[in-house]
GROMACS .gro file of C-alpha atoms in nm:
model
  296
    1UNK     CA    1  -5.056   2.942   0.729
    2UNK     CA    2  -5.456   3.033   0.860
    3UNK     CA    3  -5.566   2.926   1.132
    4UNK     CA    4  -5.947   2.885   1.013
    5UNK     CA    5  -6.136   2.631   1.229
    6UNK     CA    6  -6.304   2.516   0.955
    7UNK     CA    7  -5.971   2.404   0.785
    8UNK     CA    8  -5.976   1.996   0.819
    9UNK     CA    9  -5.830   1.818   1.128
   10UNK     CA   10  -5.637   1.604   0.832
   11UNK     CA   11  -5.505   1.879   0.720
   12UNK     CA   12  -5.262   1.899   0.986
   13UNK     CA   13  -5.114   1.610   0.933
   14UNK     CA   14  -5.006   1.675   0.528
   15UNK     CA   15  -4.686   1.692   0.493
   16UNK     CA   16  -4.741   2.070   0.363
   17UNK     CA   17  -4.877   2.126   0.745
   18UNK     CA   18  -4.679   2.394   0.970
   19UNK     CA   19  -4.707   2.349   1.355
   20UNK     CA   20  -4.371   2.102   1.449
   21UNK     CA   21  -3.992   2.148   1.347
   22UNK     CA   22  -3.957   1.887   1.061
   23UNK     CA   23  -3.921   2.086   0.725
   24UNK     CA   24  -4.137   1.962   0.444
   25UNK     CA   25  -3.877   1.767   0.303
   26UNK     CA   26  -3.885   1.516   0.605
   27UNK     CA   27  -4.250   1.460   0.646
   28UNK     CA   28  -4.237   1.385   0.265
   29UNK     CA   29  -3.992   1.135   0.325
   30UNK     CA   30  -4.093   0.962   0.680
   31UNK     CA   31  -4.435   1.155   0.743
   32UNK     CA   32  -4.827   0.817   0.585
   33UNK     CA   33  -5.165   0.878   0.581
   34UNK     CA   34  -5.428   0.673   0.806
   35UNK     CA   35  -5.695   0.719   0.481
   36UNK     CA   36  -5.584   0.897   0.112
   37UNK     CA   37  -5.771   1.287   0.099
   38UNK     CA   38  -5.775   1.576  -0.125
   39UNK     CA   39  -5.423   1.709  -0.110
   40UNK     CA   40  -5.456   1.983  -0.329
   41UNK     CA   41  -5.751   2.094  -0.228
   42UNK     CA   42  -5.678   2.090   0.171
   43UNK     CA   43  -5.357   2.319   0.083
   44UNK     CA   44  -5.550   2.548  -0.071
   45UNK     CA   45  -5.771   2.579   0.271
   46UNK     CA   46  -5.456   2.605   0.494
   47UNK     CA   47  -5.343   2.844   0.283
   48UNK     CA   48  -5.009   2.649   0.207
   49UNK     CA   49  -5.131   2.717  -0.197
   50UNK     CA   50  -5.347   2.910  -0.394
   51UNK     CA   51  -5.466   2.708  -0.618
   52UNK     CA   52  -5.380   2.282  -0.712
   53UNK     CA   53  -5.161   2.394  -1.000
   54UNK     CA   54  -4.898   2.628  -0.641
   55UNK     CA   55  -5.005   2.307  -0.486
   56UNK     CA   56  -4.825   2.072  -0.767
   57UNK     CA   57  -4.512   2.273  -0.870
   58UNK     CA   58  -4.498   2.328  -0.351
   59UNK     CA   59  -4.475   1.907  -0.414
   60UNK     CA   60  -4.267   1.839  -0.697
   61UNK     CA   61  -4.013   2.110  -0.531
   62UNK     CA   62  -4.061   1.920  -0.222
   63UNK     CA   63  -4.009   1.588  -0.327
   64UNK     CA   64  -3.679   1.638  -0.495
   65UNK     CA   65  -3.546   1.844  -0.245
   66UNK     CA   66  -3.719   1.526  -0.051
   67UNK     CA   67  -3.511   1.289  -0.265
   68UNK     CA   68  -3.117   1.480  -0.285
   69UNK     CA   69  -3.207   1.453   0.064
   70UNK     CA   70  -3.244   1.051   0.059
   71UNK     CA   71  -2.922   1.022  -0.193
   72UNK     CA   72  -2.685   1.219  -0.002
   73UNK     CA   73  -2.784   1.049   0.319
   74UNK     CA   74  -2.714   0.739   0.090
   75UNK     CA   75  -2.408   0.726  -0.018
   76UNK     CA   76  -2.217   0.863   0.290
   77UNK     CA   77  -2.377   0.528   0.444
   78UNK     CA   78  -2.079   0.365   0.563
   79UNK     CA   79  -2.122   0.015   0.348
   80UNK     CA   80  -2.093   0.338   0.034
   81UNK     CA   81  -1.768   0.454   0.178
   82UNK     CA   82  -1.655   0.087   0.176
   83UNK     CA   83  -1.742   0.034  -0.204
   84UNK     CA   84  -1.563   0.335  -0.279
   85UNK     CA   85  -1.265   0.299  -0.069
   86UNK     CA   86  -1.219  -0.127  -0.253
   87UNK     CA   87  -1.327   0.023  -0.644
   88UNK     CA   88  -1.066   0.338  -0.496
   89UNK     CA   89  -0.782   0.048  -0.423
   90UNK     CA   90  -0.780  -0.151  -0.693
   91UNK     CA   91  -0.838   0.133  -0.929
   92UNK     CA   92  -0.513   0.329  -0.776
   93UNK     CA   93  -0.321  -0.082  -0.762
   94UNK     CA   94  -0.436  -0.177  -1.179
   95UNK     CA   95  -0.266   0.219  -1.185
   96UNK     CA   96   0.014   0.137  -1.021
   97UNK     CA   97   0.119  -0.166  -1.224
   98UNK     CA   98   0.082  -0.042  -1.566
   99UNK     CA   99   0.241   0.217  -1.511
  100UNK     CA  100   0.500   0.018  -1.355
  101UNK     CA  101   0.559  -0.138  -1.687
  102UNK     CA  102   0.540   0.144  -1.823
  103UNK     CA  103   0.915   0.238  -1.635
  104UNK     CA  104   1.032  -0.067  -1.688
  105UNK     CA  105   1.008  -0.056  -1.981
  106UNK     CA  106   1.151   0.332  -1.968
  107UNK     CA  107   1.429   0.312  -1.691
  108UNK     CA  108   1.603  -0.012  -1.880
  109UNK     CA  109   1.745   0.239  -2.125
  110UNK     CA  110   1.941   0.419  -1.865
  111UNK     CA  111   1.952   0.229  -1.580
  112UNK     CA  112   2.167  -0.120  -1.678
  113UNK     CA  113   2.006  -0.245  -1.331
  114UNK     CA  114   1.682  -0.185  -1.323
  115UNK     CA  115   1.390  -0.390  -1.167
  116UNK     CA  116   1.067  -0.410  -1.259
  117UNK     CA  117   0.761  -0.416  -1.106
  118UNK     CA  118   0.652  -0.160  -0.812
  119UNK     CA  119   0.897  -0.327  -0.605
  120UNK     CA  120   1.166  -0.188  -0.910
  121UNK     CA  121   0.927   0.213  -0.855
  122UNK     CA  122   1.089   0.186  -0.526
  123UNK     CA  123   1.392   0.150  -0.555
  124UNK     CA  124   1.416   0.355  -0.947
  125UNK     CA  125   1.258   0.675  -0.682
  126UNK     CA  126   1.525   0.674  -0.473
  127UNK     CA  127   1.757   0.741  -0.693
  128UNK     CA  128   1.951   1.093  -0.800
  129UNK     CA  129   1.880   1.163  -1.162
  130UNK     CA  130   2.182   1.282  -1.420
  131UNK     CA  131   1.993   1.372  -1.643
  132UNK     CA  132   1.650   1.555  -1.795
  133UNK     CA  133   1.528   1.151  -1.894
  134UNK     CA  134   1.643   1.036  -1.604
  135UNK     CA  135   1.470   1.349  -1.398
  136UNK     CA  136   1.157   1.229  -1.586
  137UNK     CA  137   1.168   0.819  -1.458
  138UNK     CA  138   1.236   0.864  -1.161
  139UNK     CA  139   0.986   1.074  -1.061
  140UNK     CA  140   0.685   0.898  -1.295
  141UNK     CA  141   0.855   0.575  -1.082
  142UNK     CA  142   0.779   0.825  -0.785
  143UNK     CA  143   0.433   0.833  -0.926
  144UNK     CA  144   0.377   0.439  -0.928
  145UNK     CA  145   0.520   0.515  -0.512
  146UNK     CA  146   0.221   0.734  -0.445
  147UNK     CA  147  -0.019   0.485  -0.604
  148UNK     CA  148   0.135   0.224  -0.421
  149UNK     CA  149   0.138   0.379  -0.039
  150UNK     CA  150  -0.294   0.512  -0.168
  151UNK     CA  151  -0.354   0.173  -0.262
  152UNK     CA  152  -0.231   0.054   0.088
  153UNK     CA  153  -0.351   0.361   0.296
  154UNK     CA  154  -0.755   0.263   0.138
  155UNK     CA  155  -0.679  -0.098   0.239
  156UNK     CA  156  -0.646   0.001   0.580
  157UNK     CA  157  -1.007   0.171   0.564
  158UNK     CA  158  -1.139  -0.047   0.466
  159UNK     CA  159  -1.022  -0.277   0.758
  160UNK     CA  160  -1.124  -0.040   0.976
  161UNK     CA  161  -1.467  -0.004   0.840
  162UNK     CA  162  -1.571  -0.274   0.730
  163UNK     CA  163  -1.643  -0.494   1.042
  164UNK     CA  164  -1.857  -0.154   1.165
  165UNK     CA  165  -2.030  -0.173   0.901
  166UNK     CA  166  -2.040  -0.459   0.775
  167UNK     CA  167  -1.970  -0.651   1.081
  168UNK     CA  168  -2.061  -1.009   1.054
  169UNK     CA  169  -1.978  -1.026   0.658
  170UNK     CA  170  -1.618  -0.877   0.751
  171UNK     CA  171  -1.627  -1.141   0.998
  172UNK     CA  172  -1.697  -1.427   0.770
  173UNK     CA  173  -1.536  -1.282   0.442
  174UNK     CA  174  -1.287  -1.058   0.587
  175UNK     CA  175  -1.273  -0.612   0.532
  176UNK     CA  176  -1.107  -0.646   0.232
  177UNK     CA  177  -1.325  -0.936   0.026
  178UNK     CA  178  -1.681  -0.869   0.208
  179UNK     CA  179  -1.608  -0.468   0.104
  180UNK     CA  180  -1.540  -0.654  -0.273
  181UNK     CA  181  -1.837  -0.808  -0.228
  182UNK     CA  182  -2.080  -0.456  -0.119
  183UNK     CA  183  -1.914  -0.332  -0.458
  184UNK     CA  184  -2.022  -0.625  -0.717
  185UNK     CA  185  -2.355  -0.629  -0.551
  186UNK     CA  186  -2.390  -0.189  -0.529
  187UNK     CA  187  -2.518  -0.194  -0.170
  188UNK     CA  188  -2.497  -0.372   0.141
  189UNK     CA  189  -2.888  -0.396   0.148
  190UNK     CA  190  -2.891  -0.588  -0.219
  191UNK     CA  191  -2.615  -0.789  -0.143
  192UNK     CA  192  -2.847  -0.805   0.167
  193UNK     CA  193  -3.158  -0.951  -0.054
  194UNK     CA  194  -3.003  -1.170  -0.319
  195UNK     CA  195  -3.006  -1.515  -0.282
  196UNK     CA  196  -2.593  -1.772  -0.227
  197UNK     CA  197  -2.618  -1.871  -0.529
  198UNK     CA  198  -2.615  -1.536  -0.669
  199UNK     CA  199  -2.389  -1.437  -0.450
  200UNK     CA  200  -2.165  -1.725  -0.458
  201UNK     CA  201  -2.038  -1.643  -0.841
  202UNK     CA  202  -2.064  -1.238  -0.810
  203UNK     CA  203  -1.772  -1.111  -0.984
  204UNK     CA  204  -1.723  -1.469  -1.264
  205UNK     CA  205  -2.023  -1.272  -1.467
  206UNK     CA  206  -1.930  -1.278  -1.809
  207UNK     CA  207  -1.790  -1.651  -1.730
  208UNK     CA  208  -2.204  -1.689  -1.597
  209UNK     CA  209  -2.304  -1.539  -1.937
  210UNK     CA  210  -2.126  -1.711  -2.132
  211UNK     CA  211  -2.236  -1.997  -2.021
  212UNK     CA  212  -2.577  -1.912  -2.028
  213UNK     CA  213  -2.471  -1.855  -2.408
  214UNK     CA  214  -2.379  -2.200  -2.435
  215UNK     CA  215  -2.008  -2.152  -2.450
  216UNK     CA  216  -1.875  -2.284  -2.136
  217UNK     CA  217  -2.003  -2.423  -1.876
  218UNK     CA  218  -2.153  -2.311  -1.495
  219UNK     CA  219  -1.934  -2.127  -1.309
  220UNK     CA  220  -1.866  -2.248  -0.975
  221UNK     CA  221  -1.814  -1.923  -0.752
  222UNK     CA  222  -1.690  -1.619  -0.822
  223UNK     CA  223  -1.514  -1.379  -0.645
  224UNK     CA  224  -1.538  -1.580  -0.337
  225UNK     CA  225  -1.274  -1.769  -0.512
  226UNK     CA  226  -1.015  -1.590  -0.215
  227UNK     CA  227  -1.137  -1.704   0.015
  228UNK     CA  228  -0.890  -1.926   0.216
  229UNK     CA  229  -1.203  -2.227   0.291
  230UNK     CA  230  -1.278  -2.213  -0.133
  231UNK     CA  231  -0.913  -2.182  -0.225
  232UNK     CA  232  -0.730  -2.453  -0.031
  233UNK     CA  233  -0.942  -2.677  -0.027
  234UNK     CA  234  -0.855  -2.956  -0.334
  235UNK     CA  235  -1.076  -2.883  -0.689
  236UNK     CA  236  -1.276  -3.152  -0.655
  237UNK     CA  237  -1.461  -3.044  -0.294
  238UNK     CA  238  -1.412  -2.611  -0.410
  239UNK     CA  239  -1.814  -2.659  -0.559
  240UNK     CA  240  -1.935  -2.758  -0.234
  241UNK     CA  241  -1.734  -2.527  -0.016
  242UNK     CA  242  -1.848  -2.250  -0.225
  243UNK     CA  243  -2.197  -2.277  -0.145
  244UNK     CA  244  -2.106  -2.389   0.220
  245UNK     CA  245  -1.994  -2.057   0.169
  246UNK     CA  246  -2.178  -1.807  -0.010
  247UNK     CA  247  -2.502  -1.976   0.222
  248UNK     CA  248  -2.312  -1.863   0.503
  249UNK     CA  249  -2.178  -1.499   0.347
  250UNK     CA  250  -2.566  -1.431   0.176
  251UNK     CA  251  -2.733  -1.489   0.552
  252UNK     CA  252  -2.458  -1.254   0.753
  253UNK     CA  253  -2.479  -0.952   0.432
  254UNK     CA  254  -2.894  -0.996   0.567
  255UNK     CA  255  -2.825  -0.959   0.955
  256UNK     CA  256  -2.585  -0.682   0.841
  257UNK     CA  257  -2.811  -0.504   0.682
  258UNK     CA  258  -3.181  -0.636   0.909
  259UNK     CA  259  -3.009  -0.585   1.256
  260UNK     CA  260  -2.646  -0.511   1.252
  261UNK     CA  261  -2.568  -0.770   1.524
  262UNK     CA  262  -2.258  -0.926   1.560
  263UNK     CA  263  -2.375  -1.335   1.561
  264UNK     CA  264  -2.005  -1.527   1.667
  265UNK     CA  265  -2.189  -1.810   1.568
  266UNK     CA  266  -2.250  -1.804   1.232
  267UNK     CA  267  -1.882  -1.786   1.223
  268UNK     CA  268  -1.866  -2.136   1.469
  269UNK     CA  269  -2.145  -2.294   1.192
  270UNK     CA  270  -1.919  -2.219   0.866
  271UNK     CA  271  -1.633  -2.381   1.045
  272UNK     CA  272  -1.768  -2.667   1.057
  273UNK     CA  273  -1.893  -2.773   0.759
  274UNK     CA  274  -1.583  -2.700   0.624
  275UNK     CA  275  -1.453  -2.987   0.822
  276UNK     CA  276  -1.744  -3.200   0.630
  277UNK     CA  277  -1.625  -3.064   0.323
  278UNK     CA  278  -1.256  -3.086   0.350
  279UNK     CA  279  -1.246  -3.403   0.558
  280UNK     CA  280  -1.399  -3.648   0.236
  281UNK     CA  281  -1.001  -3.643   0.147
  282UNK     CA  282  -0.766  -3.845   0.316
  283UNK     CA  283  -0.538  -3.587   0.350
  284UNK     CA  284  -0.826  -3.346   0.510
  285UNK     CA  285  -0.917  -3.155   0.165
  286UNK     CA  286  -0.698  -2.864   0.179
  287UNK     CA  287  -0.526  -2.759  -0.166
  288UNK     CA  288  -0.185  -2.804  -0.283
  289UNK     CA  289   0.035  -2.517  -0.226
  290UNK     CA  290  -0.005  -2.350  -0.543
  291UNK     CA  291  -0.426  -2.323  -0.444
  292UNK     CA  292  -0.524  -2.638  -0.643
  293UNK     CA  293  -0.444  -2.691  -0.985
  294UNK     CA  294  -0.723  -2.661  -1.166
  295UNK     CA  295  -0.961  -2.321  -1.080
  296UNK     CA  296  -1.303  -2.393  -1.181
   0.00000   0.00000   0.00000
């Protein structure tokens, strides 16, 4: 690159300028300019490009490289790892249960005392085979056991990583529900930008769309139903509990994304609000042991 003093000083701050350790792709991602400039002409004058066409070809290659680097960096972020982990956990559990049904049906023709479900597969996997058919059933049961174990290990991973990626969200929702909310939203940043009303019904999209088409009532909660503060509250108060929880979860997601510092007062505020909601019932507002007769 030329060092001709006639080259405008603006070019020395351009994305294509040399003289520092940052590659052009990094300068495209992180750089800025105080005022607009004729960048193709500056690039030609500085010796970076032979003409305008050559400049734009190099610009395209550099921006593509910068975009790829940004995508790679984003995919390695903690919240993205949680997203993939919780989806993998759900897939492992779903496939294990589906395969366990097949194993139970087949094993019932070979072992009169064969159990059912994933637990039944654990028992079958410990047996010795006495023929080709039994060998295949036992091998299939072993695959179910492996998937079940993998789901448990993924849950352990989520429980260890969620408090790092989203400390406030994990504290309020629990690690698995926090990861599930991040997954449903498509990332922590996206979740942080959603209003609390949307967070409240994440996971209930089918019911929401049915309501919008006039085919059902508006859902009061989505996946946050699994939280004890919703599931464990009597049915008539679950709407209020869902709104209270979703409001704090929205705030937690924003703090986690924009600052990352842990705010224990959020938990205290949520606990206080839930005590008020549950106090509406003479027994404290808790649902019955089966979680209440009505799933709103």
